Amino acid sequence: MTFVDEVKNAVTPRAALLVIGVLGLQLLFIASYVGALHKPKPTDVAFGVVAPQQVSRQLVAQLDGLPGGPLDPRTVSSAAEAREQIMNRDIDGALIVSPEGRTDTLLVASGGGTVLSGSLERILTEVTASQQRAVRTVDVAPASPEDFDGLSSFYLVVGWCVGGYLCASILAISAGTKPANRQRAVIRTAVMALYAVAGGIGGAVIIGPILGALPGSVWGLAGLGALVVFAVGMITLALEALTGIVGIGLAVLIIVVAGNPSAGGAFPLPMLPDFWRAIGPALPPGAGTWTARSIAYFRGNAVTGPLLVLSAWAVVGTALTLLLSMRHRTGQEGDGGAGATRATGGSTAA
């Protein structure tokens, strides 16, 4: 055999296509992470202004006209209302102008991301200094001293996501990437659910009682973890049932390549470019990171939307997995004769 013949025997067209697909994922990974994170800057950060009426209008206009548009300012009626809106995650910070003295108060929430709160402090210090005023910063939802840069919630969710798609991949690859029948799909779904519960509880216990990295309800975080793991696992199973082994790559594309850099972990959403800011809340890593921070630092507020996003991924993944297994079974039953024998043999092998 010639060298070319040896290459043809060693590298099948299917293997070559898979390698090309992996190369594509690699390049997309680099483009996505570097594109999202190489130049973070605040843009349209929801920001409140508490000041006497005339001063408030002028200050809102001034903040709205800052170069690069870092802030999206709006008038807030009182300091108490500003604090409440921050805790509800409606705004990311607020400036309370003192009507008597020359020192104003900046409210931030480092629990939502220390990089963002630090950027707000820098911006408002420059603005007030230009008016010969000073500013003091009050952190109304401070990040834990054990939670460096507010990253613990992000890494917790990343761990849950990794567990979800790895478990689903193992369940499928160990017995063929397509469910042979409806019963096997149901069994895999049940195993995925049990694994999700164990992974959710384990992650919450590690990051809370053991390491002390995140405050908040351990059981709240455990429930979130179970939902994240199950959602990611089931969408991975569905993609594998739909496309075979390629489904693993598609899951990596959705969760790792697109989801992680847009999750608001390393840099909160207002500091990401428009594309990643838009897709982040709709993907499991982003929805999970937002919810974990809300549980840890914001009294569990503003979690309905992200939980619905995660639930939608879980429901769609489960439905597709079961429906595709039923379709596969119907096709097997319709073959008859030798086709039925092949189907039976395939089921046994799987």
PDB file of C-alpha atoms in Angstrom, residues 175-176 178-181 184 328 332-333 335-350:
ATOM      1  CA  ALA A 175     -24.209   2.803  24.984  1.00  0.00           C
ATOM      2  CA  GLY A 176     -24.283   4.547  21.627  1.00  0.00           C
ATOM      3  CA  LYS A 178     -28.706   7.632  20.108  1.00  0.00           C
ATOM      4  CA  PRO A 179     -31.222   6.146  22.572  1.00  0.00           C
ATOM      5  CA  ALA A 180     -32.184   2.739  21.256  1.00  0.00           C
ATOM      6  CA  ASN A 181     -35.696   2.911  22.683  1.00  0.00           C
ATOM      7  CA  ARG A 184     -33.598   3.651  27.764  1.00  0.00           C
ATOM      8  CA  HIS A 328     -36.319   5.999  16.681  1.00  0.00           C
ATOM      9  CA  GLN A 332     -37.237   0.234  14.196  1.00  0.00           C
ATOM     10  CA  GLU A 333     -40.705  -1.330  14.474  1.00  0.00           C
ATOM     11  CA  ASP A 335     -38.434  -2.026   9.387  1.00  0.00           C
ATOM     12  CA  GLY A 336     -39.677  -5.632   9.777  1.00  0.00           C
ATOM     13  CA  GLY A 337     -37.742  -8.804   8.893  1.00  0.00           C
ATOM     14  CA  ALA A 338     -34.030  -8.304   8.689  1.00  0.00           C
ATOM     15  CA  GLY A 339     -34.441  -4.639   9.597  1.00  0.00           C
ATOM     16  CA  ALA A 340     -36.125  -5.644  12.852  1.00  0.00           C
ATOM     17  CA  THR A 341     -33.312  -8.070  13.524  1.00  0.00           C
ATOM     18  CA  ARG A 342     -30.754  -5.344  12.942  1.00  0.00           C
ATOM     19  CA  ALA A 343     -32.702  -3.020  15.251  1.00  0.00           C
ATOM     20  CA  THR A 344     -32.790  -5.677  17.974  1.00  0.00           C
ATOM     21  CA  GLY A 345     -29.088  -6.290  17.586  1.00  0.00           C
ATOM     22  CA  GLY A 346     -28.383  -2.570  17.681  1.00  0.00           C
ATOM     23  CA  SER A 347     -30.394  -2.245  20.872  1.00  0.00           C
ATOM     24  CA  THR A 348     -28.484  -5.078  22.465  1.00  0.00           C
ATOM     25  CA  ALA A 349     -25.165  -3.590  21.456  1.00  0.00           C
ATOM     26  CA  ALA A 350     -26.183  -0.218  22.798  1.00  0.00           C
TER      27      ALA A 350
END
